[in-house]
mmCIF file of C-alpha atoms in Angstrom:
data_model
loop_
_atom_site.group_PDB
_atom_site.id
_atom_site.type_symbol
_atom_site.label_atom_id
_atom_site.label_comp_id
_atom_site.label_asym_id
_atom_site.label_seq_id
_atom_site.Cartn_x
_atom_site.Cartn_y
_atom_site.Cartn_z
ATOM 1 C CA MET A 1 0.000 0.000 0.000
ATOM 2 C CA GLU A 2 1.148 3.566 -0.650
ATOM 3 C CA ASP A 3 2.954 5.467 2.086
ATOM 4 C CA PRO A 4 0.284 6.697 4.587
ATOM 5 C CA ILE A 5 1.630 10.268 4.591
ATOM 6 C CA LEU A 6 1.481 10.541 0.796
ATOM 7 C CA LEU A 7 -1.903 8.876 0.816
ATOM 8 C CA SER A 8 -3.256 11.383 3.358
ATOM 9 C CA ASP A 9 -1.930 14.283 1.263
ATOM 10 C CA ARG A 10 -3.687 12.952 -1.810
ATOM 11 C CA LEU A 11 -6.897 12.394 0.134
ATOM 12 C CA PHE A 12 -6.767 15.983 1.413
ATOM 13 C CA GLU A 13 -6.330 17.304 -2.131
ATOM 14 C CA SER A 14 -9.211 15.170 -3.332
ATOM 15 C CA LEU A 15 -11.561 16.232 -0.529
ATOM 16 C CA THR A 16 -10.764 19.953 -0.677
ATOM 17 C CA GLY A 17 -10.494 20.293 -4.425
ATOM 18 C CA SER A 18 -6.914 21.535 -4.125
ATOM 19 C CA ASP A 19 -4.871 21.736 -7.284
ATOM 20 C CA VAL A 20 -2.860 18.640 -8.107
ATOM 21 C CA PRO A 21 0.091 18.401 -10.474
ATOM 22 C CA ALA A 22 -0.806 18.148 -14.133
ATOM 23 C CA GLY A 23 -0.802 14.606 -15.411
ATOM 24 C CA ASN A 24 -1.495 13.117 -11.962
ATOM 25 C CA ASP A 25 -4.611 11.273 -13.061
ATOM 26 C CA ASP A 26 -4.567 8.542 -10.420
ATOM 27 C CA ILE A 27 -6.219 10.618 -7.650
ATOM 28 C CA ALA A 28 -9.511 8.888 -8.391
ATOM 29 C CA GLY A 29 -7.788 5.614 -7.517
ATOM 30 C CA VAL A 30 -6.945 6.714 -3.977
ATOM 31 C CA ARG A 31 -10.344 5.699 -2.659
ATOM 32 C CA ASP A 32 -9.900 2.196 -4.077
ATOM 33 C CA GLU A 33 -6.830 1.703 -1.884
ATOM 34 C CA LEU A 34 -8.740 2.380 1.346
ATOM 35 C CA SER A 35 -10.313 -0.083 3.698
ATOM 36 C CA PRO A 36 -14.139 -0.266 3.748
ATOM 37 C CA GLU A 37 -14.184 1.710 7.028
ATOM 38 C CA LEU A 38 -12.038 4.497 5.567
ATOM 39 C CA LYS A 39 -14.115 4.539 2.394
ATOM 40 C CA ALA A 40 -17.216 5.100 4.509
ATOM 41 C CA PHE A 41 -15.403 7.836 6.453
ATOM 42 C CA VAL A 42 -14.385 9.615 3.237
ATOM 43 C CA ASP A 43 -17.970 9.452 2.009
ATOM 44 C CA ASP A 44 -19.141 10.949 5.310
ATOM 45 C CA LEU A 45 -16.691 13.840 4.885
ATOM 46 C CA HIS A 46 -18.453 14.724 1.638
ATOM 47 C CA ASN A 47 -21.780 14.921 3.492
ATOM 48 C CA PRO A 48 -22.416 18.475 4.871
ATOM 49 C CA ASP A 49 -24.963 17.195 7.413
ATOM 50 C CA TYR A 50 -22.407 14.739 8.860
ATOM 51 C CA VAL A 51 -19.742 17.437 9.103
ATOM 52 C CA ASP A 52 -22.172 19.806 10.857
ATOM 53 C CA SER A 53 -23.130 17.113 13.355
ATOM 54 C CA GLN A 54 -19.466 16.424 14.148
ATOM 55 C CA ILE A 55 -18.791 20.091 14.725
ATOM 56 C CA GLY A 56 -21.755 20.157 17.088
ATOM 57 C CA GLN A 57 -20.395 17.193 18.976
ATOM 58 C CA MET A 58 -17.039 18.950 19.298
ATOM 59 C CA GLY A 59 -18.803 21.930 20.832
ATOM 60 C CA ARG A 60 -20.180 19.696 23.589
ATOM 61 C CA PHE A 61 -16.795 18.070 24.390
ATOM 62 C CA ASP A 62 -15.854 18.385 28.106
ATOM 63 C CA VAL A 63 -12.201 19.433 28.015
ATOM 64 C CA ASP A 64 -11.719 19.438 31.816
ATOM 65 C CA ALA A 65 -13.058 15.892 32.218
ATOM 66 C CA ALA A 66 -10.765 14.700 29.428
ATOM 67 C CA TRP A 67 -7.745 16.256 31.145
ATOM 68 C CA ARG A 68 -8.633 14.596 34.461
ATOM 69 C CA MET A 69 -8.923 11.197 32.752
ATOM 70 C CA VAL A 70 -5.591 11.572 30.954
ATOM 71 C CA SER A 71 -3.861 12.861 34.112
ATOM 72 C CA GLY A 72 -5.142 9.910 36.119
ATOM 73 C CA GLN A 73 -3.900 7.417 33.573
ATOM 74 C CA ALA A 74 -0.483 9.114 33.567
ATOM 75 C CA GLY A 75 -0.177 9.034 37.349
ATOM 76 C CA GLY A 76 -1.053 12.680 37.835
ATOM 77 C CA ASN A 77 2.119 13.929 36.145
ATOM 78 C CA ILE A 78 0.303 15.859 33.400
ATOM 79 C CA ALA A 79 -1.058 19.255 34.325
ATOM 80 C CA PRO A 80 -4.227 20.394 32.630
ATOM 81 C CA ALA A 81 -3.983 23.210 30.122
ATOM 82 C CA ARG A 82 -4.177 26.700 31.603
ATOM 83 C CA ARG A 83 -7.779 27.787 31.782
ATOM 84 C CA THR A 84 -8.698 30.726 29.691
ATOM 85 C CA ARG A 85 -11.767 32.873 29.375
ATOM 86 C CA ARG A 86 -12.760 31.102 26.213
ATOM 87 C CA PRO A 87 -16.251 30.162 27.450
ATOM 88 C CA LEU A 88 -16.964 33.787 28.238
ATOM 89 C CA LEU A 89 -15.353 34.951 25.040
ATOM 90 C CA ARG A 90 -17.201 32.274 23.137
ATOM 91 C CA GLY A 91 -20.466 33.632 24.541
ATOM 92 C CA TRP A 92 -19.555 37.173 23.593
ATOM 93 C CA PHE A 93 -18.383 35.977 20.212
ATOM 94 C CA ARG A 94 -21.691 34.218 19.665
ATOM 95 C CA TRP A 95 -23.644 37.373 20.472
ATOM 96 C CA MET A 96 -21.325 39.506 18.360
ATOM 97 C CA SER A 97 -21.778 37.077 15.485
ATOM 98 C CA VAL A 98 -25.543 37.252 15.830
ATOM 99 C CA ALA A 99 -25.388 41.051 15.955
ATOM 100 C CA ALA A 100 -23.164 41.125 12.880
ATOM 101 C CA VAL A 101 -25.536 38.878 10.963
ATOM 102 C CA VAL A 102 -28.513 41.031 11.982
ATOM 103 C CA ALA A 103 -26.639 44.163 10.905
ATOM 104 C CA ILE A 104 -25.749 42.603 7.574
ATOM 105 C CA LEU A 105 -29.330 41.476 6.973
ATOM 106 C CA ALA A 106 -30.634 44.905 7.946
ATOM 107 C CA GLY A 107 -28.157 46.511 5.572
ATOM 108 C CA VAL A 108 -29.190 44.208 2.759
ATOM 109 C CA ALA A 109 -32.867 44.932 3.475
ATOM 110 C CA MET A 110 -32.246 48.681 3.437
ATOM 111 C CA TYR A 111 -30.246 48.362 0.228
ATOM 112 C CA MET A 112 -33.027 46.349 -1.406
ATOM 113 C CA ARG A 113 -35.614 48.851 -0.235
ATOM 114 C CA ASP A 114 -33.598 51.826 -1.437
ATOM 115 C CA SER A 115 -32.865 50.060 -4.737
ATOM 116 C CA HIS A 116 -36.559 49.342 -5.172
ATOM 117 C CA ASN A 117 -37.503 52.946 -4.396
ATOM 118 C CA ALA A 118 -34.602 54.521 -6.287
ATOM 119 C CA THR A 119 -35.386 56.744 -9.248
ATOM 120 C CA ILE A 120 -33.070 56.166 -12.197
ATOM 121 C CA PRO A 121 -32.937 59.124 -14.610
ATOM 122 C CA PRO A 122 -33.130 58.180 -18.301
ATOM 123 C CA VAL A 123 -30.044 58.023 -20.462
ATOM 124 C CA ILE A 124 -30.147 60.817 -23.037
ATOM 125 C CA SER A 125 -28.588 59.912 -26.362
ATOM 126 C CA GLU A 126 -26.246 62.185 -28.272
ATOM 127 C CA GLU A 127 -28.924 62.581 -30.959
ATOM 128 C CA ILE A 128 -31.427 63.955 -28.476
ATOM 129 C CA ALA A 129 -28.829 66.209 -26.861
ATOM 130 C CA ARG A 130 -27.976 67.565 -30.306
ATOM 131 C CA ALA A 131 -31.662 68.049 -31.132
ATOM 132 C CA ILE A 132 -32.118 70.129 -27.979
ATOM 133 C CA GLU A 133 -29.104 72.229 -28.935
ATOM 134 C CA LEU A 134 -30.239 72.748 -32.539
ATOM 135 C CA SER A 135 -33.767 73.610 -31.464
ATOM 136 C CA GLY A 136 -32.383 76.413 -29.347
ATOM 137 C CA GLU A 137 -30.009 77.600 -32.071
ATOM 138 C CA ARG A 138 -32.841 77.754 -34.631
ATOM 139 C CA GLY A 139 -35.072 79.712 -32.256
ATOM 140 C CA LEU A 140 -37.663 76.935 -32.149
ATOM 141 C CA THR A 141 -37.699 76.569 -28.365
ATOM 142 C CA ALA A 142 -40.100 78.734 -26.408
ATOM 143 C CA ALA A 143 -42.787 78.340 -23.770
ATOM 144 C CA VAL A 144 -44.701 80.236 -21.109
ATOM 145 C CA ILE A 145 -43.943 78.920 -17.616
ATOM 146 C CA GLU A 146 -46.382 79.681 -14.797
ATOM 147 C CA LYS A 147 -46.767 78.643 -11.175
ATOM 148 C CA LYS A 148 -50.116 77.286 -10.033
ATOM 149 C CA SER A 149 -50.902 77.195 -6.317
ATOM 150 C CA TYR A 150 -53.431 75.062 -4.467
ATOM 151 C CA PRO A 151 -53.620 76.368 -0.888
ATOM 152 C CA VAL A 152 -56.401 73.919 -0.036
ATOM 153 C CA ARG A 153 -56.752 70.334 -1.242
ATOM 154 C CA SER A 154 -59.766 70.774 -3.446
ATOM 155 C CA ALA A 155 -59.924 67.313 -5.030
ATOM 156 C CA VAL A 156 -58.696 63.762 -4.796
ATOM 157 C CA PRO A 157 -56.243 62.592 -7.474
ATOM 158 C CA ALA A 158 -57.378 60.443 -10.369
ATOM 159 C CA ALA A 159 -57.002 56.737 -9.653
ATOM 160 C CA ALA A 160 -54.401 54.663 -11.474
ATOM 161 C CA SER A 161 -57.173 52.807 -13.256
ATOM 162 C CA GLY A 162 -58.191 56.034 -14.920
ATOM 163 C CA SER A 163 -61.390 56.790 -12.981
ATOM 164 C CA LYS A 164 -62.181 60.478 -13.036
ATOM 165 C CA ALA A 165 -61.362 62.489 -9.924
ATOM 166 C CA GLN A 166 -64.394 63.759 -8.068
ATOM 167 C CA ALA A 167 -64.235 67.229 -6.572
ATOM 168 C CA GLU A 168 -64.931 67.532 -2.873
ATOM 169 C CA THR A 169 -67.242 70.132 -1.386
ATOM 170 C CA SER A 170 -64.220 72.373 -0.823
ATOM 171 C CA SER A 171 -63.501 72.456 -4.553
ATOM 172 C CA PRO A 172 -63.674 75.993 -5.916
ATOM 173 C CA ALA A 173 -66.519 76.724 -8.271
ATOM 174 C CA GLY A 174 -65.673 76.343 -11.927
ATOM 175 C CA ALA A 175 -62.536 74.269 -11.365
ATOM 176 C CA ASP A 176 -61.402 72.895 -14.715
ATOM 177 C CA SER A 177 -60.295 69.300 -15.294
ATOM 178 C CA GLU A 178 -56.603 69.853 -14.729
ATOM 179 C CA ASP A 179 -57.424 71.448 -11.376
ATOM 180 C CA GLU A 180 -59.234 68.268 -10.401
ATOM 181 C CA VAL A 181 -56.288 66.102 -11.457
ATOM 182 C CA VAL A 182 -53.457 68.108 -9.925
ATOM 183 C CA ALA A 183 -55.148 69.611 -6.870
ATOM 184 C CA GLU A 184 -53.088 67.342 -4.616
ATOM 185 C CA MET A 185 -49.924 68.912 -6.034
ATOM 186 C CA LEU A 186 -50.540 72.033 -3.875
ATOM 187 C CA SER A 187 -47.826 73.856 -5.803
ATOM 188 C CA ALA A 188 -47.429 73.077 -9.484
ATOM 189 C CA THR A 189 -45.831 74.389 -12.670
ATOM 190 C CA LYS A 190 -47.700 74.856 -15.945
ATOM 191 C CA VAL A 191 -45.683 74.998 -19.165
ATOM 192 C CA THR A 192 -47.415 76.092 -22.392
ATOM 193 C CA THR A 193 -45.754 76.136 -25.815
ATOM 194 C CA TYR A 194 -46.608 78.492 -28.652
ATOM 195 C CA HIS A 195 -48.383 77.347 -31.819
ATOM 196 C CA ASP A 196 -45.086 77.156 -33.748
ATOM 197 C CA LYS A 197 -42.588 76.276 -31.002
ATOM 198 C CA GLU A 198 -41.469 73.251 -29.020
ATOM 199 C CA PHE A 199 -39.934 72.875 -25.589
ATOM 200 C CA TRP A 200 -37.702 70.389 -23.763
ATOM 201 C CA LEU A 201 -38.478 69.918 -20.114
ATOM 202 C CA THR A 202 -36.901 67.907 -17.294
ATOM 203 C CA LEU A 203 -39.354 66.975 -14.532
ATOM 204 C CA PRO A 204 -38.365 66.792 -10.835
ATOM 205 C CA ASP A 205 -37.701 63.025 -11.066
ATOM 206 C CA GLY A 206 -35.427 63.382 -14.109
ATOM 207 C CA THR A 207 -38.049 62.405 -16.696
ATOM 208 C CA LEU A 208 -37.372 64.167 -20.011
ATOM 209 C CA VAL A 209 -40.415 65.547 -21.841
ATOM 210 C CA HIS A 210 -40.387 66.905 -25.387
ATOM 211 C CA LEU A 211 -43.401 69.200 -25.793
ATOM 212 C CA GLY A 212 -44.783 69.804 -29.273
ATOM 213 C CA ALA A 213 -46.348 73.009 -30.510
ATOM 214 C CA ASN A 214 -49.517 74.326 -28.845
ATOM 215 C CA THR A 215 -49.105 71.977 -25.875
ATOM 216 C CA ARG A 216 -49.348 72.408 -22.142
ATOM 217 C CA ILE A 217 -48.298 70.256 -19.228
ATOM 218 C CA ILE A 218 -48.851 70.659 -15.488
ATOM 219 C CA TYR A 219 -46.628 68.914 -12.959
ATOM 220 C CA PRO A 220 -45.863 69.268 -9.227
ATOM 221 C CA ASP A 221 -42.756 70.896 -7.797
ATOM 222 C CA ARG A 222 -41.771 67.475 -6.479
ATOM 223 C CA PHE A 223 -43.112 63.940 -6.763
ATOM 224 C CA ALA A 224 -43.991 62.053 -3.596
ATOM 225 C CA GLY A 225 -45.603 58.746 -2.757
ATOM 226 C CA ASP A 226 -46.244 55.900 -5.150
ATOM 227 C CA SER A 227 -47.500 58.004 -8.072
ATOM 228 C CA ARG A 228 -45.946 60.699 -10.268
ATOM 229 C CA ASP A 229 -48.887 62.516 -11.877
ATOM 230 C CA VAL A 230 -48.827 65.058 -14.701
ATOM 231 C CA TYR A 231 -51.587 66.601 -16.784
ATOM 232 C CA LEU A 232 -51.244 67.043 -20.561
ATOM 233 C CA GLU A 233 -53.009 68.744 -23.434
ATOM 234 C CA GLY A 234 -51.392 68.592 -26.888
ATOM 235 C CA GLU A 235 -48.456 66.338 -27.781
ATOM 236 C CA ALA A 236 -45.439 65.244 -25.756
ATOM 237 C CA TYR A 237 -42.800 62.549 -26.033
ATOM 238 C CA PHE A 238 -41.901 61.123 -22.621
ATOM 239 C CA ILE A 239 -38.627 59.408 -21.665
ATOM 240 C CA VAL A 240 -39.557 58.382 -18.147
ATOM 241 C CA ALA A 241 -37.192 57.983 -15.200
ATOM 242 C CA LYS A 242 -37.455 54.454 -13.801
ATOM 243 C CA ASN A 243 -38.846 53.867 -10.337
ATOM 244 C CA LYS A 244 -40.377 50.483 -9.536
ATOM 245 C CA ALA A 245 -42.126 51.871 -6.469
ATOM 246 C CA SER A 246 -43.665 54.939 -8.110
ATOM 247 C CA ARG A 247 -45.750 54.786 -11.275
ATOM 248 C CA PHE A 248 -45.701 57.662 -13.751
ATOM 249 C CA VAL A 249 -49.197 58.721 -14.840
ATOM 250 C CA VAL A 250 -50.078 61.051 -17.710
ATOM 251 C CA HIS A 251 -53.618 62.383 -17.366
ATOM 252 C CA THR A 252 -55.612 63.806 -20.277
ATOM 253 C CA LYS A 253 -59.262 64.798 -20.415
ATOM 254 C CA VAL A 254 -60.353 61.383 -21.685
ATOM 255 C CA ALA A 255 -57.716 58.873 -20.538
ATOM 256 C CA THR A 256 -54.653 58.072 -18.461
ATOM 257 C CA THR A 257 -51.359 56.412 -19.352
ATOM 258 C CA THR A 258 -49.452 54.640 -16.570
ATOM 259 C CA VAL A 259 -45.814 53.500 -16.688
ATOM 260 C CA TYR A 260 -42.810 52.906 -14.408
ATOM 261 C CA GLY A 261 -40.099 53.850 -16.898
ATOM 262 C CA THR A 262 -40.275 53.796 -20.702
ATOM 263 C CA GLU A 263 -40.625 55.901 -23.872
ATOM 264 C CA PHE A 264 -43.936 56.868 -25.422
ATOM 265 C CA ASP A 265 -45.733 59.665 -27.252
ATOM 266 C CA VAL A 266 -49.072 61.112 -26.148
ATOM 267 C CA ILE A 267 -51.227 63.205 -28.480
ATOM 268 C CA THR A 268 -54.601 64.759 -27.699
ATOM 269 C CA SER A 269 -56.936 66.150 -30.363
ATOM 270 C CA ASP A 270 -57.715 69.846 -30.610
ATOM 271 C CA ASP A 271 -61.087 69.332 -28.936
ATOM 272 C CA ASP A 272 -59.564 66.897 -26.378
ATOM 273 C CA ALA A 273 -62.164 64.261 -27.306
ATOM 274 C CA LEU A 274 -59.482 61.830 -28.538
ATOM 275 C CA CYS A 275 -56.205 60.748 -26.974
ATOM 276 C CA ARG A 276 -53.554 58.743 -28.836
ATOM 277 C CA VAL A 277 -50.674 56.927 -27.162
ATOM 278 C CA VAL A 278 -47.831 55.436 -29.223
ATOM 279 C CA LEU A 279 -45.495 53.125 -27.320
ATOM 280 C CA VAL A 280 -41.896 53.206 -28.541
ATOM 281 C CA ARG A 281 -40.160 51.136 -25.822
ATOM 282 C CA GLY A 282 -41.158 49.302 -22.664
ATOM 283 C CA SER A 283 -44.789 48.857 -21.683
ATOM 284 C CA VAL A 284 -47.620 51.132 -20.625
ATOM 285 C CA GLY A 285 -51.142 50.702 -19.357
ATOM 286 C CA VAL A 286 -53.849 52.913 -20.842
ATOM 287 C CA ALA A 287 -57.292 53.495 -19.380
ATOM 288 C CA THR A 288 -60.345 55.560 -20.287
ATOM 289 C CA LEU A 289 -62.339 57.478 -17.717
ATOM 290 C CA SER A 290 -65.126 54.917 -18.065
ATOM 291 C CA GLY A 291 -62.802 52.166 -16.833
ATOM 292 C CA CYS A 292 -61.665 50.431 -20.047
ATOM 293 C CA GLU A 293 -58.046 49.322 -19.589
ATOM 294 C CA LEU A 294 -55.403 47.784 -21.850
ATOM 295 C CA GLU A 295 -51.658 47.217 -21.840
ATOM 296 C CA LEU A 296 -49.666 48.178 -24.917
ATOM 297 C CA SER A 297 -46.614 46.550 -26.461
ATOM 298 C CA PRO A 298 -43.881 48.434 -28.358
ATOM 299 C CA GLY A 299 -45.037 49.413 -31.834
ATOM 300 C CA GLN A 300 -48.699 49.778 -30.856
ATOM 301 C CA GLU A 301 -50.946 52.815 -30.858
ATOM 302 C CA ALA A 302 -54.023 53.218 -28.653
ATOM 303 C CA ARG A 303 -56.793 55.596 -29.708
ATOM 304 C CA MET A 304 -59.001 56.464 -26.762
ATOM 305 C CA THR A 305 -62.232 58.333 -26.256
ATOM 306 C CA ASP A 306 -64.249 58.619 -23.055
ATOM 307 C CA GLU A 307 -65.566 55.092 -23.418
ATOM 308 C CA SER A 308 -63.457 53.083 -25.877
ATOM 309 C CA ILE A 309 -59.911 52.029 -26.748
ATOM 310 C CA THR A 310 -58.801 50.942 -30.215
ATOM 311 C CA VAL A 311 -55.326 49.423 -30.599
ATOM 312 C CA SER A 312 -53.386 49.049 -33.848
ATOM 313 C CA ASP A 313 -49.802 48.391 -34.961
ATOM 314 C CA VAL A 314 -47.852 51.439 -36.110
ATOM 315 C CA ASP A 315 -44.394 52.337 -37.333
ATOM 316 C CA VAL A 316 -42.738 54.208 -34.466
ATOM 317 C CA THR A 317 -40.053 55.713 -36.733
ATOM 318 C CA PRO A 318 -41.879 59.052 -37.258
ATOM 319 C CA TYR A 319 -42.216 59.503 -33.492
ATOM 320 C CA GLU A 320 -38.594 58.652 -32.720
ATOM 321 C CA ALA A 321 -37.436 60.883 -35.576
ATOM 322 C CA TRP A 322 -39.638 63.734 -34.343
ATOM 323 C CA ASN A 323 -38.011 63.383 -30.941
ATOM 324 C CA THR A 324 -34.411 63.242 -32.174
ATOM 325 C CA GLY A 325 -34.841 65.664 -35.082
ATOM 326 C CA ARG A 326 -33.002 63.542 -37.640
ATOM 327 C CA ILE A 327 -33.383 60.466 -39.832
ATOM 328 C CA ASP A 328 -30.753 58.582 -41.810
ATOM 329 C CA PHE A 329 -32.305 55.983 -44.081
ATOM 330 C CA THR A 330 -31.358 53.516 -46.786
ATOM 331 C CA ASP A 331 -33.773 52.112 -49.374
ATOM 332 C CA TRP A 332 -36.897 53.349 -47.620
ATOM 333 C CA PRO A 333 -40.240 53.593 -49.410
ATOM 334 C CA LEU A 334 -41.137 57.214 -50.120
ATOM 335 C CA GLY A 335 -44.364 56.830 -48.145
ATOM 336 C CA LYS A 336 -42.410 56.117 -44.948
ATOM 337 C CA VAL A 337 -40.056 59.033 -45.527
ATOM 338 C CA MET A 338 -42.967 61.394 -46.112
ATOM 339 C CA SER A 339 -44.765 60.194 -42.981
ATOM 340 C CA VAL A 340 -41.739 61.309 -40.955
ATOM 341 C CA ILE A 341 -41.505 64.651 -42.742
ATOM 342 C CA GLY A 342 -45.239 65.228 -42.469
ATOM 343 C CA LYS A 343 -45.080 64.739 -38.716
ATOM 344 C CA TRP A 344 -42.022 66.953 -38.418
ATOM 345 C CA TYR A 345 -43.679 69.936 -40.038
ATOM 346 C CA GLY A 346 -47.319 69.316 -39.108
ATOM 347 C CA HIS A 347 -48.493 68.546 -42.663
ATOM 348 C CA SER A 348 -50.675 65.784 -44.040
ATOM 349 C CA VAL A 349 -49.280 63.940 -47.096
ATOM 350 C CA ARG A 350 -51.264 62.963 -50.190
ATOM 351 C CA PHE A 351 -50.069 60.832 -53.159
ATOM 352 C CA ASP A 352 -51.983 61.296 -56.416
ATOM 353 C CA ASP A 353 -51.017 57.722 -57.263
ATOM 354 C CA GLU A 354 -50.484 55.379 -54.308
ATOM 355 C CA SER A 355 -47.835 53.450 -56.249
ATOM 356 C CA LEU A 356 -45.579 56.510 -55.926
ATOM 357 C CA SER A 357 -45.354 55.873 -52.182
ATOM 358 C CA GLN A 358 -43.435 52.655 -52.917
ATOM 359 C CA ILE A 359 -40.528 54.360 -54.699
ATOM 360 C CA ARG A 360 -37.336 53.545 -52.793
ATOM 361 C CA ILE A 361 -34.921 56.299 -51.784
ATOM 362 C CA SER A 362 -31.936 56.778 -49.478
ATOM 363 C CA GLY A 363 -30.761 59.893 -47.736
ATOM 364 C CA SER A 364 -30.582 61.945 -44.563
ATOM 365 C CA PHE A 365 -32.792 64.776 -43.357
ATOM 366 C CA ASN A 366 -32.763 67.131 -40.392
ATOM 367 C CA ARG A 367 -35.954 68.523 -38.910
ATOM 368 C CA TYR A 368 -34.223 71.749 -38.000
ATOM 369 C CA GLU A 369 -33.846 72.677 -41.644
ATOM 370 C CA THR A 370 -36.705 74.472 -43.391
ATOM 371 C CA LEU A 371 -39.332 72.421 -45.230
ATOM 372 C CA GLY A 372 -38.781 73.944 -48.686
ATOM 373 C CA PRO A 373 -35.208 72.691 -49.261
ATOM 374 C CA THR A 374 -36.150 69.270 -47.874
ATOM 375 C CA LEU A 375 -39.007 68.863 -50.374
ATOM 376 C CA ASP A 376 -36.815 70.174 -53.208
ATOM 377 C CA ALA A 377 -34.215 67.501 -52.401
ATOM 378 C CA ILE A 378 -36.835 64.728 -52.474
ATOM 379 C CA SER A 379 -38.230 66.043 -55.747
ATOM 380 C CA THR A 380 -34.756 65.993 -57.297
ATOM 381 C CA ILE A 381 -34.059 62.444 -56.057
ATOM 382 C CA THR A 382 -37.383 60.990 -57.248
ATOM 383 C CA GLY A 383 -38.176 63.146 -60.296
ATOM 384 C CA LEU A 384 -41.675 63.816 -58.854
ATOM 385 C CA ASP A 385 -43.591 67.061 -58.490
ATOM 386 C CA ILE A 386 -44.053 67.945 -54.816
ATOM 387 C CA GLY A 387 -46.272 70.834 -53.899
ATOM 388 C CA ARG A 388 -47.573 72.139 -50.589
ATOM 389 C CA ASP A 389 -50.088 74.539 -49.198
ATOM 390 C CA SER A 390 -50.647 75.620 -45.619
ATOM 391 C CA ASP A 391 -50.953 72.143 -44.098
ATOM 392 C CA ARG A 392 -50.763 69.569 -46.924
ATOM 393 C CA ILE A 393 -47.997 68.091 -49.070
ATOM 394 C CA THR A 394 -49.119 66.718 -52.452
ATOM 395 C CA ILE A 395 -46.940 64.341 -54.509
ATOM 396 C CA ARG A 396 -47.631 63.580 -58.178
ATOM 397 C CA GLN A 397 -45.916 62.447 -61.367
ATOM 398 C CA HIS A 398 -43.839 65.111 -63.061
ATOM 399 C CA ILE A 399 -45.719 66.700 -65.933
ATOM 400 C CA ARG A 400 -43.501 67.519 -68.868
#
């Protein structure tokens, strides 16, 4: 049989997973050289429950009694080991260990709670940062900013499901719908854009909002609790700061949109009878004031009135391009390109012959250039006649 010392070293390496020299492939054969009793012992050492039980037994070992027995067998010539304060220290150590574990668990719990409640501002791409800069350079950014005060809580906030807020008896006479929605804000800011301007706004939680022309938004000076509520009329593209513990709710006169962190576009009609929500990324829940609720997936548009929701698939490219102010495209159908340009400049697009919308073109356009040169470039590329009036672009075959 192999030398016991070498055998024990190899057993230790095998049990602990220690590195062994390369090419030493006979470690697996060590167990075969053991007696049945040792084989059983090695198997027990691989069993965590057995090891724990042995450690427990060691904790109950009476050291003083063992020393007395050994001293008696040796004729009293062996003195017991010097007593120490280990029992006392062991007790203190046990309590300190428990306290340390409790502290660690409390720290983990606080970290998890803070992580759950933490608000994570959105990441703003270079394209969006450039769009904000160009908008200011071109003089397209302008808005009226007002403070609205609510010295008395005049209404309860709208519920997450979209049910309409009901004014309490303390509600001032003639309070309009946004007053009912934001009355709990106490102190709020109202931002209103001009009919031909846009505005970029960062909310107190870090949410970035791109307001379109003739739009207004009302939001509180700070968000608190489990809901971040804003009121909107017009069009706005939201890049929402993430917070798993606080939903972000956009209220309009006919519907609500609820998210925890995503990108979407909200558009209300001029008479506020229709609200459209286009989801670009993430997920949102939409609800009418009558209680109809649906969840959208990216690439879907919800059209909502007081009592109904209609969902359809849409191309989100025009909405993303409107937000960033630029498109670079290769082999796109003309219809898709014109849908982006139409949204950029607030024009409808009409093809005299629908087959013209399938012409493929490549190029790059910037929303912060004027419409005339953009249409001239498309006309040159396609050889088509492109005309426009106040709010419509018409595309037809070139007449020689």
